[in-house]
mmCIF file of N, CA and C in Angstrom:
data_model
loop_
_atom_site.group_PDB
_atom_site.id
_atom_site.type_symbol
_atom_site.label_atom_id
_atom_site.label_comp_id
_atom_site.label_asym_id
_atom_site.label_seq_id
_atom_site.Cartn_x
_atom_site.Cartn_y
_atom_site.Cartn_z
ATOM 1 N N GLN J 1026 -21.640 34.054 -3.850
ATOM 2 C CA GLN J 1026 -20.936 32.655 -3.772
ATOM 3 C C GLN J 1026 -21.730 31.965 -2.854
ATOM 4 N N VAL J 1027 -21.818 30.796 -3.050
ATOM 5 C CA VAL J 1027 -22.442 29.782 -1.625
ATOM 6 C C VAL J 1027 -21.541 29.406 -0.715
ATOM 7 N N GLN J 1028 -21.907 29.586 0.488
ATOM 8 C CA GLN J 1028 -20.652 29.461 1.265
ATOM 9 C C GLN J 1028 -21.602 28.389 2.558
ATOM 10 N N LEU J 1029 -20.925 27.370 2.924
ATOM 11 C CA LEU J 1029 -21.263 26.576 3.859
ATOM 12 C C LEU J 1029 -20.404 26.300 5.132
ATOM 13 N N VAL J 1030 -21.128 26.832 6.408
ATOM 14 C CA VAL J 1030 -20.198 27.091 7.514
ATOM 15 C C VAL J 1030 -20.848 25.903 8.525
ATOM 16 N N GLU J 1031 -20.058 24.905 9.163
ATOM 17 C CA GLU J 1031 -20.606 23.880 10.177
ATOM 18 C C GLU J 1031 -19.772 24.629 11.264
ATOM 19 N N SER J 1032 -20.926 24.296 12.626
ATOM 20 C CA SER J 1032 -20.626 24.230 14.151
ATOM 21 C C SER J 1032 -20.714 23.535 14.866
ATOM 22 N N GLY J 1033 -20.265 23.480 16.140
ATOM 23 C CA GLY J 1033 -21.002 22.469 16.918
ATOM 24 C C GLY J 1033 -20.199 21.382 17.292
ATOM 25 N N GLY J 1034 -19.220 21.567 16.329
ATOM 26 C CA GLY J 1034 -18.023 20.085 16.897
ATOM 27 C C GLY J 1034 -17.442 20.572 18.254
ATOM 28 N N GLY J 1035 -16.660 19.398 18.842
ATOM 29 C CA GLY J 1035 -16.172 19.768 19.849
ATOM 30 C C GLY J 1035 -15.361 18.228 20.774
ATOM 31 N N LEU J 1036 -15.492 18.469 21.918
ATOM 32 C CA LEU J 1036 -14.470 17.001 22.494
ATOM 33 C C LEU J 1036 -15.955 16.501 23.581
ATOM 34 N N VAL J 1037 -16.510 15.113 23.336
ATOM 35 C CA VAL J 1037 -17.229 14.731 24.038
ATOM 36 C C VAL J 1037 -16.803 13.484 24.333
ATOM 37 N N GLN J 1038 -17.243 13.015 25.857
ATOM 38 C CA GLN J 1038 -17.144 11.188 26.204
ATOM 39 C C GLN J 1038 -17.919 10.669 25.141
ATOM 40 N N ALA J 1039 -17.654 9.441 25.237
ATOM 41 C CA ALA J 1039 -18.026 8.134 24.497
ATOM 42 C C ALA J 1039 -19.602 8.080 25.680
ATOM 43 N N GLY J 1040 -20.060 8.078 24.472
ATOM 44 C CA GLY J 1040 -21.895 7.609 25.019
ATOM 45 C C GLY J 1040 -22.775 9.306 24.802
ATOM 46 N N GLY J 1041 -21.955 10.229 25.253
ATOM 47 C CA GLY J 1041 -22.593 11.507 24.916
ATOM 48 C C GLY J 1041 -23.144 12.147 23.721
ATOM 49 N N SER J 1042 -23.744 13.281 23.486
ATOM 50 C CA SER J 1042 -24.024 13.501 22.533
ATOM 51 C C SER J 1042 -23.600 15.177 21.886
ATOM 52 N N LEU J 1043 -23.879 15.499 20.701
ATOM 53 C CA LEU J 1043 -23.296 16.662 20.088
ATOM 54 C C LEU J 1043 -24.474 16.865 18.887
ATOM 55 N N ARG J 1044 -24.624 18.134 18.493
ATOM 56 C CA ARG J 1044 -25.649 18.635 17.479
ATOM 57 C C ARG J 1044 -24.606 19.218 16.404
ATOM 58 N N LEU J 1045 -24.618 19.287 15.273
ATOM 59 C CA LEU J 1045 -23.880 19.929 14.171
ATOM 60 C C LEU J 1045 -24.647 20.688 13.465
ATOM 61 N N SER J 1046 -24.164 21.945 13.492
ATOM 62 C CA SER J 1046 -25.137 22.949 12.244
ATOM 63 C C SER J 1046 -24.639 23.225 10.840
ATOM 64 N N CYS J 1047 -25.164 22.978 10.267
ATOM 65 C CA CYS J 1047 -24.277 24.042 8.998
ATOM 66 C C CYS J 1047 -25.247 25.044 8.043
ATOM 67 N N ALA J 1048 -24.818 26.411 8.027
ATOM 68 C CA ALA J 1048 -25.661 27.388 7.454
ATOM 69 C C ALA J 1048 -25.150 27.894 6.169
ATOM 70 N N MET J 1049 -26.217 27.480 5.449
ATOM 71 C CA MET J 1049 -26.022 28.249 3.898
ATOM 72 C C MET J 1049 -26.069 29.709 3.883
ATOM 73 N N SER J 1050 -25.137 30.319 3.102
ATOM 74 C CA SER J 1050 -25.548 31.564 2.802
ATOM 75 C C SER J 1050 -24.999 31.661 1.334
ATOM 76 N N GLY J 1051 -25.665 32.700 0.844
ATOM 77 C CA GLY J 1051 -25.020 33.177 -0.647
ATOM 78 C C GLY J 1051 -25.988 32.092 -1.908
ATOM 79 N N GLY J 1052 -26.956 31.323 -1.456
ATOM 80 C CA GLY J 1052 -27.362 30.310 -2.313
ATOM 81 C C GLY J 1052 -29.018 30.315 -1.913
ATOM 82 N N THR J 1053 -29.582 29.358 -2.774
ATOM 83 C CA THR J 1053 -31.244 29.129 -2.372
ATOM 84 C C THR J 1053 -31.219 27.855 -2.003
ATOM 85 N N PHE J 1054 -31.112 27.685 -0.546
ATOM 86 C CA PHE J 1054 -30.990 26.826 0.266
ATOM 87 C C PHE J 1054 -31.921 25.253 -0.231
ATOM 88 N N TYR J 1055 -33.275 25.654 -0.171
ATOM 89 C CA TYR J 1055 -34.256 24.401 -0.456
ATOM 90 C C TYR J 1055 -34.160 23.919 -1.973
ATOM 91 N N SER J 1056 -33.201 24.539 -2.727
ATOM 92 C CA SER J 1056 -32.955 24.240 -4.240
ATOM 93 C C SER J 1056 -31.720 22.591 -3.797
ATOM 94 N N TYR J 1057 -31.310 22.513 -2.641
ATOM 95 C CA TYR J 1057 -30.064 21.787 -2.584
ATOM 96 C C TYR J 1057 -30.553 20.563 -1.824
ATOM 97 N N HIS J 1058 -29.989 19.160 -1.931
ATOM 98 C CA HIS J 1058 -29.919 18.009 -1.150
ATOM 99 C C HIS J 1058 -28.860 18.689 -0.235
ATOM 100 N N MET J 1059 -28.697 18.226 1.125
ATOM 101 C CA MET J 1059 -27.354 18.221 1.601
ATOM 102 C C MET J 1059 -27.170 17.305 2.320
ATOM 103 N N GLY J 1060 -25.855 17.233 3.034
ATOM 104 C CA GLY J 1060 -25.193 15.894 3.555
ATOM 105 C C GLY J 1060 -24.059 16.117 4.385
ATOM 106 N N TRP J 1061 -24.132 15.214 5.196
ATOM 107 C CA TRP J 1061 -23.131 14.968 6.024
ATOM 108 C C TRP J 1061 -21.678 14.369 5.892
ATOM 109 N N PHE J 1062 -20.396 14.418 5.854
ATOM 110 C CA PHE J 1062 -19.357 13.317 5.645
ATOM 111 C C PHE J 1062 -18.412 14.081 6.586
ATOM 112 N N ARG J 1063 -17.876 12.527 6.649
ATOM 113 C CA ARG J 1063 -16.806 12.908 7.850
ATOM 114 C C ARG J 1063 -15.260 11.873 7.091
ATOM 115 N N GLN J 1064 -14.041 12.599 8.036
ATOM 116 C CA GLN J 1064 -12.642 12.182 7.525
ATOM 117 C C GLN J 1064 -12.164 11.912 8.864
ATOM 118 N N ALA J 1065 -11.878 10.765 9.262
ATOM 119 C CA ALA J 1065 -10.624 10.313 10.570
ATOM 120 C C ALA J 1065 -9.388 10.712 9.750
ATOM 121 N N PRO J 1066 -8.307 10.737 10.615
ATOM 122 C CA PRO J 1066 -6.750 10.848 10.602
ATOM 123 C C PRO J 1066 -6.663 9.093 9.483
ATOM 124 N N GLY J 1067 -6.301 9.741 8.430
ATOM 125 C CA GLY J 1067 -5.482 8.605 7.638
ATOM 126 C C GLY J 1067 -7.141 7.656 6.711
ATOM 127 N N LYS J 1068 -7.896 7.860 6.719
ATOM 128 C CA LYS J 1068 -9.142 7.188 5.896
ATOM 129 C C LYS J 1068 -9.326 8.269 4.958
ATOM 130 N N GLU J 1069 -10.202 7.661 4.280
ATOM 131 C CA GLU J 1069 -11.052 8.298 3.233
ATOM 132 C C GLU J 1069 -12.036 9.279 3.697
ATOM 133 N N ARG J 1070 -12.775 10.071 3.245
ATOM 134 C CA ARG J 1070 -14.330 10.833 3.606
ATOM 135 C C ARG J 1070 -15.219 9.908 3.207
ATOM 136 N N GLU J 1071 -16.057 9.898 4.478
ATOM 137 C CA GLU J 1071 -17.302 9.178 4.059
ATOM 138 C C GLU J 1071 -18.584 9.753 4.230
ATOM 139 N N SER J 1072 -19.651 8.944 3.690
ATOM 140 C CA SER J 1072 -21.090 9.430 3.691
ATOM 141 C C SER J 1072 -21.605 9.088 5.338
ATOM 142 N N VAL J 1073 -21.864 9.959 5.674
ATOM 143 C CA VAL J 1073 -22.576 9.744 7.110
ATOM 144 C C VAL J 1073 -24.311 9.901 7.256
ATOM 145 N N ALA J 1074 -24.667 10.812 6.202
ATOM 146 C CA ALA J 1074 -26.325 10.936 6.522
ATOM 147 C C ALA J 1074 -26.224 11.726 5.473
ATOM 148 N N SER J 1075 -27.450 12.083 4.821
ATOM 149 C CA SER J 1075 -28.102 13.197 3.217
ATOM 150 C C SER J 1075 -29.513 13.125 3.556
ATOM 151 N N ILE J 1076 -30.127 14.330 3.093
ATOM 152 C CA ILE J 1076 -31.407 14.773 3.497
ATOM 153 C C ILE J 1076 -31.937 15.254 2.370
ATOM 154 N N THR J 1077 -33.057 15.071 1.785
ATOM 155 C CA THR J 1077 -33.789 15.847 0.047
ATOM 156 C C THR J 1077 -33.887 17.241 0.427
ATOM 157 N N TRP J 1078 -34.284 17.885 -0.668
ATOM 158 C CA TRP J 1078 -34.439 19.328 -0.079
ATOM 159 C C TRP J 1078 -35.258 19.898 0.576
ATOM 160 N N ASN J 1079 -36.559 19.302 0.614
ATOM 161 C CA ASN J 1079 -37.560 19.152 1.818
ATOM 162 C C ASN J 1079 -37.292 18.467 3.143
ATOM 163 N N GLY J 1080 -36.493 17.818 3.016
ATOM 164 C CA GLY J 1080 -36.310 16.871 4.479
ATOM 165 C C GLY J 1080 -37.371 15.362 4.486
ATOM 166 N N GLY J 1081 -38.081 15.233 3.021
ATOM 167 C CA GLY J 1081 -38.779 14.125 2.864
ATOM 168 C C GLY J 1081 -38.512 12.825 2.989
ATOM 169 N N ILE J 1082 -36.714 12.649 2.334
ATOM 170 C CA ILE J 1082 -36.022 11.663 3.028
ATOM 171 C C ILE J 1082 -34.664 11.937 3.437
ATOM 172 N N THR J 1083 -34.120 10.876 4.283
ATOM 173 C CA THR J 1083 -33.097 10.669 4.597
ATOM 174 C C THR J 1083 -32.117 9.511 4.667
ATOM 175 N N TYR J 1084 -31.112 9.328 4.315
ATOM 176 C CA TYR J 1084 -30.042 8.502 4.287
ATOM 177 C C TYR J 1084 -29.154 8.463 5.253
ATOM 178 N N TYR J 1085 -28.641 7.575 5.698
ATOM 179 C CA TYR J 1085 -27.881 7.049 6.850
ATOM 180 C C TYR J 1085 -26.767 6.054 6.407
ATOM 181 N N GLY J 1086 -25.252 6.570 6.909
ATOM 182 C CA GLY J 1086 -24.462 5.293 6.774
ATOM 183 C C GLY J 1086 -24.651 4.042 7.737
ATOM 184 N N ASP J 1087 -24.391 2.974 7.418
ATOM 185 C CA ASP J 1087 -24.708 1.462 8.390
ATOM 186 C C ASP J 1087 -23.859 1.932 9.880
ATOM 187 N N SER J 1088 -22.718 2.771 9.778
ATOM 188 C CA SER J 1088 -22.142 2.873 10.898
ATOM 189 C C SER J 1088 -22.909 3.749 12.193
ATOM 190 N N VAL J 1089 -23.852 4.713 11.486
ATOM 191 C CA VAL J 1089 -24.620 5.863 12.085
ATOM 192 C C VAL J 1089 -25.864 5.354 12.429
ATOM 193 N N LYS J 1090 -26.274 4.476 11.637
ATOM 194 C CA LYS J 1090 -27.991 4.253 11.757
ATOM 195 C C LYS J 1090 -28.457 3.723 13.372
ATOM 196 N N GLY J 1091 -29.481 4.370 13.518
ATOM 197 C CA GLY J 1091 -30.110 4.432 14.971
ATOM 198 C C GLY J 1091 -29.358 5.557 16.161
ATOM 199 N N ARG J 1092 -28.270 5.714 15.646
ATOM 200 C CA ARG J 1092 -27.989 7.259 16.586
ATOM 201 C C ARG J 1092 -27.576 8.258 15.793
ATOM 202 N N PHE J 1093 -27.578 8.512 14.567
ATOM 203 C CA PHE J 1093 -27.151 10.114 14.291
ATOM 204 C C PHE J 1093 -29.212 10.096 13.286
ATOM 205 N N THR J 1094 -29.301 11.735 13.333
ATOM 206 C CA THR J 1094 -30.577 12.330 12.925
ATOM 207 C C THR J 1094 -29.754 13.607 12.251
ATOM 208 N N ILE J 1095 -30.252 13.133 10.889
ATOM 209 C CA ILE J 1095 -30.128 14.495 10.002
ATOM 210 C C ILE J 1095 -31.546 15.226 9.816
ATOM 211 N N SER J 1096 -31.495 16.462 9.676
ATOM 212 C CA SER J 1096 -32.727 17.312 9.762
ATOM 213 C C SER J 1096 -32.217 18.636 8.903
ATOM 214 N N ARG J 1097 -33.260 19.395 8.516
ATOM 215 C CA ARG J 1097 -32.832 20.533 7.902
ATOM 216 C C ARG J 1097 -34.005 21.545 8.497
ATOM 217 N N ASP J 1098 -34.166 22.909 8.424
ATOM 218 C CA ASP J 1098 -35.062 24.101 8.378
ATOM 219 C C ASP J 1098 -34.666 25.070 7.663
ATOM 220 N N ASN J 1099 -35.607 24.939 6.490
ATOM 221 C CA ASN J 1099 -35.364 25.704 5.110
ATOM 222 C C ASN J 1099 -35.482 27.096 5.339
ATOM 223 N N ALA J 1100 -35.920 27.706 6.497
ATOM 224 C CA ALA J 1100 -36.652 28.743 6.973
ATOM 225 C C ALA J 1100 -35.233 29.622 7.599
ATOM 226 N N LYS J 1101 -34.253 28.561 8.004
ATOM 227 C CA LYS J 1101 -33.323 29.095 8.766
ATOM 228 C C LYS J 1101 -31.679 28.511 7.914
ATOM 229 N N ASN J 1102 -32.130 28.359 6.747
ATOM 230 C CA ASN J 1102 -30.842 28.019 5.684
ATOM 231 C C ASN J 1102 -30.103 26.718 6.446
ATOM 232 N N THR J 1103 -30.472 26.110 7.432
ATOM 233 C CA THR J 1103 -29.451 25.183 8.068
ATOM 234 C C THR J 1103 -30.122 23.883 7.843
ATOM 235 N N VAL J 1104 -29.043 22.952 8.156
ATOM 236 C CA VAL J 1104 -28.785 21.633 8.186
ATOM 237 C C VAL J 1104 -28.471 21.405 9.572
ATOM 238 N N TYR J 1105 -28.756 19.964 10.106
ATOM 239 C CA TYR J 1105 -28.560 19.553 11.444
ATOM 240 C C TYR J 1105 -28.045 17.999 11.420
ATOM 241 N N LEU J 1106 -27.335 17.946 12.743
ATOM 242 C CA LEU J 1106 -26.858 16.320 12.314
ATOM 243 C C LEU J 1106 -26.660 16.414 14.021
ATOM 244 N N GLN J 1107 -27.645 15.772 14.255
ATOM 245 C CA GLN J 1107 -27.916 15.020 15.688
ATOM 246 C C GLN J 1107 -27.028 14.114 16.042
ATOM 247 N N MET J 1108 -26.033 13.521 16.900
ATOM 248 C CA MET J 1108 -25.372 12.722 17.049
ATOM 249 C C MET J 1108 -25.249 12.278 18.366
ATOM 250 N N ASN J 1109 -25.986 11.089 18.664
ATOM 251 C CA ASN J 1109 -26.089 10.368 20.070
ATOM 252 C C ASN J 1109 -25.373 8.910 20.121
ATOM 253 N N SER J 1110 -25.025 8.674 21.339
ATOM 254 C CA SER J 1110 -24.450 7.781 21.552
ATOM 255 C C SER J 1110 -23.063 7.286 21.126
ATOM 256 N N LEU J 1111 -22.480 8.641 21.219
ATOM 257 C CA LEU J 1111 -21.151 8.750 20.342
ATOM 258 C C LEU J 1111 -19.691 7.744 21.040
ATOM 259 N N LYS J 1112 -19.239 7.177 20.094
ATOM 260 C CA LYS J 1112 -18.261 6.102 19.782
ATOM 261 C C LYS J 1112 -16.873 6.812 19.620
ATOM 262 N N PRO J 1113 -15.766 6.649 20.165
ATOM 263 C CA PRO J 1113 -14.306 6.656 19.783
ATOM 264 C C PRO J 1113 -14.391 6.721 18.366
ATOM 265 N N GLU J 1114 -14.982 5.698 17.550
ATOM 266 C CA GLU J 1114 -14.447 5.709 16.509
ATOM 267 C C GLU J 1114 -15.120 7.018 15.402
ATOM 268 N N ASP J 1115 -16.277 7.674 16.050
ATOM 269 C CA ASP J 1115 -16.917 8.671 15.485
ATOM 270 C C ASP J 1115 -16.249 10.051 15.175
ATOM 271 N N THR J 1116 -15.073 9.747 15.738
ATOM 272 C CA THR J 1116 -13.766 11.007 15.808
ATOM 273 C C THR J 1116 -13.492 11.143 14.514
ATOM 274 N N ALA J 1117 -13.705 12.790 13.968
ATOM 275 C CA ALA J 1117 -13.469 12.855 12.685
ATOM 276 C C ALA J 1117 -13.685 14.358 12.296
ATOM 277 N N ILE J 1118 -13.337 14.569 11.327
ATOM 278 C CA ILE J 1118 -13.354 16.165 11.050
ATOM 279 C C ILE J 1118 -14.733 15.905 9.981
ATOM 280 N N TYR J 1119 -15.980 16.596 10.711
ATOM 281 C CA TYR J 1119 -17.470 16.723 9.818
ATOM 282 C C TYR J 1119 -17.373 17.765 9.074
ATOM 283 N N TYR J 1120 -18.029 17.119 7.887
ATOM 284 C CA TYR J 1120 -17.929 18.287 6.640
ATOM 285 C C TYR J 1120 -19.498 18.071 6.321
ATOM 286 N N CYS J 1121 -20.224 19.465 5.984
ATOM 287 C CA CYS J 1121 -21.464 19.901 5.335
ATOM 288 C C CYS J 1121 -21.157 19.769 3.703
ATOM 289 N N ALA J 1122 -22.294 19.553 2.963
ATOM 290 C CA ALA J 1122 -21.577 19.297 1.486
ATOM 291 C C ALA J 1122 -23.621 19.840 1.176
ATOM 292 N N ALA J 1123 -23.595 20.119 -0.050
ATOM 293 C CA ALA J 1123 -24.921 20.527 -0.759
ATOM 294 C C ALA J 1123 -24.891 20.287 -2.106
ATOM 295 N N ASP J 1124 -25.850 19.802 -2.863
ATOM 296 C CA ASP J 1124 -25.489 19.362 -4.031
ATOM 297 C C ASP J 1124 -27.016 19.143 -4.648
ATOM 298 N N GLY J 1125 -27.186 19.612 -6.191
ATOM 299 C CA GLY J 1125 -28.273 19.315 -6.835
ATOM 300 C C GLY J 1125 -29.046 17.861 -6.958
ATOM 301 N N SER J 1126 -27.629 16.782 -6.647
ATOM 302 C CA SER J 1126 -28.021 15.763 -6.825
ATOM 303 C C SER J 1126 -28.208 14.658 -5.381
ATOM 304 N N ILE J 1127 -29.367 14.381 -5.216
ATOM 305 C CA ILE J 1127 -28.883 13.148 -3.975
ATOM 306 C C ILE J 1127 -28.176 11.694 -4.285
ATOM 307 N N ARG J 1128 -28.503 11.823 -5.600
ATOM 308 C CA ARG J 1128 -27.391 10.601 -6.211
ATOM 309 C C ARG J 1128 -25.891 10.767 -5.704
ATOM 310 N N THR J 1129 -25.319 11.854 -6.005
ATOM 311 C CA THR J 1129 -24.134 12.540 -5.576
ATOM 312 C C THR J 1129 -23.778 12.545 -4.272
ATOM 313 N N LEU J 1130 -24.606 13.062 -3.708
ATOM 314 C CA LEU J 1130 -24.360 12.689 -2.264
ATOM 315 C C LEU J 1130 -24.703 11.483 -1.512
ATOM 316 N N ARG J 1131 -24.998 10.353 -2.137
ATOM 317 C CA ARG J 1131 -25.172 9.265 -1.704
ATOM 318 C C ARG J 1131 -23.991 8.456 -1.927
ATOM 319 N N SER J 1132 -23.678 8.626 -3.624
ATOM 320 C CA SER J 1132 -22.544 7.608 -4.097
ATOM 321 C C SER J 1132 -21.508 8.286 -4.535
ATOM 322 N N GLY J 1133 -21.341 9.544 -4.747
ATOM 323 C CA GLY J 1133 -20.263 10.214 -5.326
ATOM 324 C C GLY J 1133 -20.319 10.712 -6.667
ATOM 325 N N PRO J 1134 -19.109 10.560 -6.997
ATOM 326 C CA PRO J 1134 -18.162 10.945 -6.632
ATOM 327 C C PRO J 1134 -17.596 12.314 -6.005
ATOM 328 N N LEU J 1135 -17.000 12.212 -4.702
ATOM 329 C CA LEU J 1135 -16.983 13.583 -3.805
ATOM 330 C C LEU J 1135 -16.393 14.568 -4.855
ATOM 331 N N SER J 1136 -15.682 14.530 -5.688
ATOM 332 C CA SER J 1136 -15.074 15.910 -6.519
ATOM 333 C C SER J 1136 -16.344 16.264 -7.306
ATOM 334 N N ASN J 1137 -17.091 15.582 -7.527
ATOM 335 C CA ASN J 1137 -18.441 16.411 -8.101
ATOM 336 C C ASN J 1137 -19.696 17.368 -7.256
ATOM 337 N N MET J 1138 -19.216 17.056 -6.008
ATOM 338 C CA MET J 1138 -20.183 17.304 -5.058
ATOM 339 C C MET J 1138 -20.382 19.145 -5.442
ATOM 340 N N ASP J 1139 -21.220 19.898 -5.306
ATOM 341 C CA ASP J 1139 -21.386 21.315 -5.698
ATOM 342 C C ASP J 1139 -20.751 22.027 -4.579
ATOM 343 N N TYR J 1140 -20.953 22.255 -3.432
ATOM 344 C CA TYR J 1140 -20.178 22.831 -2.281
ATOM 345 C C TYR J 1140 -19.724 21.895 -1.584
ATOM 346 N N TRP J 1141 -18.684 22.225 -0.326
ATOM 347 C CA TRP J 1141 -18.008 21.835 0.701
ATOM 348 C C TRP J 1141 -18.242 22.966 2.026
ATOM 349 N N GLY J 1142 -18.343 22.250 2.722
ATOM 350 C CA GLY J 1142 -17.876 23.510 3.779
ATOM 351 C C GLY J 1142 -16.503 23.155 4.641
ATOM 352 N N LYS J 1143 -16.138 23.822 5.572
ATOM 353 C CA LYS J 1143 -14.346 23.590 5.839
ATOM 354 C C LYS J 1143 -14.405 22.524 7.144
ATOM 355 N N GLY J 1144 -15.323 22.125 7.361
ATOM 356 C CA GLY J 1144 -15.423 20.909 8.264
ATOM 357 C C GLY J 1144 -15.329 21.854 9.694
ATOM 358 N N THR J 1145 -15.578 20.561 10.814
ATOM 359 C CA THR J 1145 -15.733 20.869 12.137
ATOM 360 C C THR J 1145 -15.192 19.432 12.896
ATOM 361 N N LEU J 1146 -14.267 19.597 14.028
ATOM 362 C CA LEU J 1146 -13.463 18.854 14.391
ATOM 363 C C LEU J 1146 -14.702 17.956 15.604
ATOM 364 N N VAL J 1147 -14.918 16.868 15.659
ATOM 365 C CA VAL J 1147 -15.608 16.173 16.980
ATOM 366 C C VAL J 1147 -14.458 14.915 16.907
ATOM 367 N N THR J 1148 -14.290 14.975 18.588
ATOM 368 C CA THR J 1148 -13.618 14.068 19.333
ATOM 369 C C THR J 1148 -14.132 13.383 20.199
ATOM 370 N N VAL J 1149 -14.175 12.163 20.142
ATOM 371 C CA VAL J 1149 -14.696 11.538 21.096
ATOM 372 C C VAL J 1149 -13.893 10.446 22.123
ATOM 373 N N SER J 1150 -13.548 11.082 23.426
ATOM 374 C CA SER J 1150 -12.897 10.046 24.218
ATOM 375 C C SER J 1150 -13.560 8.750 24.875
ATOM 376 N N SER J 1151 -12.672 8.048 24.993
ATOM 377 C CA SER J 1151 -13.018 6.676 25.864
ATOM 378 C C SER J 1151 -13.001 6.398 27.246
#
């Protein structure tokens, strides 16, 4: 059974950086496109970034373009999210997702996602 486990969240000051990791087990990592989503209190879950199976194409939400970078290492079954210039509005639970369709990762519906991780909390203080 496929499992996704996120790590790397924590408390950081505004302007700082964090790198999130998401490791897949129980599945063939390179056969999935991967994405990062986030959900702030009282808000809907939103797409942050996604990456195709071979890392050849990446997509970003408008609010994180130029600050966040998604990457993957298929040898390590891991996808990363490098977050720079963090802002208080980036505070959220960050979730990793895997899907066979990059369209689903980019446009949803979220209920169709193949697999979700349990999330890691990122808190950015002002």
